[in-house]
């Protein structure tokens, strides 16, 4: 395992005996912009907004922005859910900072991380891994990956969290996204019937 979701997706796709769930996820159209933020020493935010173009209804546009100061070059990555496979998002590995590793392990986190499955950055923004990055925007590609229980085009982070609330149609944008921030966003979306419609 190399820290990407490619091996999982290929394994799912190679199985011919997958059974489609009869209780499929509900399709949800975002009607009104909702946004959340977190302050954990650094500003983090996420928002969902309606699609403006009727031709793209039923799809989700994902934009992820990363800015960790000098620890990593700021970067952004955007794509449509329908472009997932062609944009090689599956191959993007997870990442972390060497200066955070001791604290993470002290809290029983990142226990399986190594240079074989994680892109490691030092505090001046250099990649420690010998092979470097697979793609110039690999960290933001990883944060934007999609997940679902279907086997056709899966991955992990941002949309994996959002998929818990259904198959969203709208625009997702985030600065320094994380699982807790995305769950807060879903809760805000569903806090008012004015924000969404089941389709």
C-alpha positions as a printed Julia matrix, in Angstrom:
199×3 Matrix{Float64}:
   0.0     0.0     0.0
   1.43    3.31   -1.1
  -0.83    5.85    0.64
  -3.11    6.28   -2.38
  -6.5     4.7    -3.06
  -5.47    3.21   -6.41
  -4.91   -0.34   -5.09
  -8.34   -0.39   -3.38
 -10.15    0.86   -6.47
  -8.38   -1.61   -8.76
  -9.28   -4.47   -6.39
 -12.96   -3.41   -6.36
 -13.05   -3.03  -10.13
 -11.44   -6.44  -10.71
 -14.21   -8.26   -8.82
 -17.06   -9.3   -11.05
 -19.3   -10.43   -8.17
 -20.01   -7.03   -6.64
 -23.66   -6.65   -5.71
 -25.27   -3.24   -6.06
 -27.02   -2.1    -2.91
 -30.8    -1.79   -3.3
 -30.78    1.16   -0.92
 -28.78    3.63   -3.0
 -27.67    6.98   -1.66
 -30.1     9.85   -2.09
 -29.26   12.51   -4.65
 -29.13   15.95   -3.08
 -29.13   19.31   -4.85
 -27.5    22.2    -2.98
 -29.89   25.18   -3.13
 -28.2    27.73   -0.89
 -24.57   28.4     0.03
 -23.53   27.03    3.41
 -20.1    27.53    4.97
 -18.23   26.52    8.11
 -14.83   27.33    9.56
 -12.45   26.13   12.26
  -9.66   27.9    14.08
  -7.0    25.47   15.24
  -4.04   27.83   15.07
  -4.66   28.13   11.33
  -7.75   29.2     9.49
  -9.71   26.39    7.82
 -13.01   26.69    5.98
 -15.31   24.77    3.65
 -18.42   25.71    1.72
 -21.04   24.15   -0.52
 -22.91   26.28   -3.05
 -25.42   25.68   -5.85
 -24.3    25.0    -9.41
 -24.93   27.96  -11.68
 -24.87   26.04  -14.98
 -27.94   23.87  -15.54
 -25.96   21.64  -17.93
 -23.79   20.43  -15.04
 -26.69   19.59  -12.74
 -26.1    16.27  -11.03
 -22.35   16.73  -10.82
 -20.1    18.16   -8.14
 -17.25   20.59   -8.69
 -14.5    20.14   -6.1
 -11.88   22.82   -5.36
  -9.33   22.32   -2.61
  -6.79   24.94   -1.53
  -3.83   24.16    0.71
  -1.72   26.77    2.47
   0.57   25.67    5.28
   2.88   28.69    5.14
   6.54   27.75    4.63
   5.86   24.08    5.36
   4.58   23.42    1.81
   4.13   25.43   -1.37
   0.52   26.75   -1.45
  -1.53   24.9    -4.07
  -5.02   24.4    -5.41
  -6.67   21.57   -7.31
 -10.11   21.59   -8.94
 -12.05   19.03  -10.92
 -15.53   17.71  -11.66
 -16.55   14.42  -10.05
 -17.11   13.07  -13.59
 -13.38   13.69  -14.36
 -12.18   11.68  -11.38
 -10.5     8.76  -13.16
  -9.05   10.77  -16.03
  -7.38   13.29  -13.69
  -5.4    10.49  -11.93
  -6.7    11.57   -8.52
  -6.61    7.94   -7.36
  -2.81    7.92   -7.41
  -2.39   10.89   -5.05
  -0.84    9.82   -1.72
  -1.52   11.1     1.76
   0.98   13.59    3.2
   2.25   14.97    6.47
   4.93   17.07    8.12
   7.9    15.56    9.94
   7.58   18.16   12.71
   4.06   16.82   13.49
   5.0    13.13   13.57
   6.05   12.88   17.23
   2.84   14.56   18.45
   0.68   12.4    16.21
   2.28    9.19   17.43
   2.01   10.36   21.05
  -1.75   10.55   20.42
  -1.79    7.07   18.87
  -2.17    8.47   15.33
  -0.15    7.96   12.11
   1.01    4.62   13.5
   1.36    2.99   10.08
   2.89    5.95    8.27
   6.26    5.62    6.59
   8.08    7.11    3.62
   6.64    4.19    1.6
   3.02    5.36    2.03
   3.18    9.05    2.98
   4.65   12.14    1.35
   6.76   13.72    4.09
   7.56   17.43    4.13
  10.15   19.11    6.33
   9.4    22.57    7.73
  11.02   24.43    4.82
   8.64   22.79    2.32
  11.02   20.21    0.87
   9.81   16.7     0.15
  11.85   14.14    2.09
  10.83   11.11   -0.02
  13.56   10.15   -2.53
  11.06    9.76   -5.39
   9.48   13.17   -4.72
   5.91   13.97   -5.74
   4.01   11.96   -8.36
   2.23   15.13   -9.48
   3.03   18.8    -8.77
  -0.27   19.19   -6.86
  -0.35   15.72   -5.29
  -1.24   16.89   -1.72
  -4.27   18.93   -2.86
  -5.29   16.09   -5.22
  -5.28   13.72   -2.23
  -7.46   16.05   -0.17
  -9.97   16.27   -3.04
 -10.38   12.53   -3.66
 -13.8    10.93   -3.91
 -15.18    7.97   -2.03
 -18.36    5.95   -2.11
 -19.46    2.36   -1.67
 -19.81    1.83   -5.38
 -16.75    0.46   -7.16
 -16.56    2.61  -10.27
 -14.63    5.75   -9.29
 -13.57    5.88   -5.67
 -10.93    7.47   -3.47
 -10.91    8.92    0.02
 -10.89   12.41    1.55
 -13.21   15.38    0.87
 -15.96   13.69   -1.04
 -15.65   10.53    1.01
 -16.8    12.6     3.96
 -19.47   14.42    1.98
 -20.79   11.18    0.48
 -22.05   10.33    3.95
 -24.8    12.86    3.24
 -25.75   11.53   -0.2
 -24.71   12.18   -3.79
 -24.36   15.96   -3.81
 -24.93   18.22   -6.78
 -23.22   21.57   -6.32
 -19.87   23.21   -5.76
 -17.49   22.32   -2.89
 -14.58   24.59   -1.99
 -12.26   24.37    0.97
  -9.08   25.76    2.47
  -7.1    23.13    4.4
  -9.96   20.6     4.52
 -10.19   17.81    7.04
 -12.7    15.18    8.09
 -14.15   17.13   11.04
 -14.58   20.28    8.92
 -16.4    18.35    6.19
 -18.76   16.72    8.7
 -19.52   20.18   10.17
 -20.36   21.32    6.64
 -22.78   18.44    6.09
 -24.51   19.15    9.38
 -24.91   22.79    8.37
 -26.28   21.82    4.94
 -28.96   19.62    6.53
 -29.76   22.09    9.33
 -32.39   23.79    7.14
 -34.64   22.49    4.36
 -33.96   25.76    2.53
 -30.37   24.65    1.89
 -31.04   21.51   -0.15
 -33.57   19.41   -2.07
 -33.68   15.65   -2.6
 -33.86   14.82   -6.32
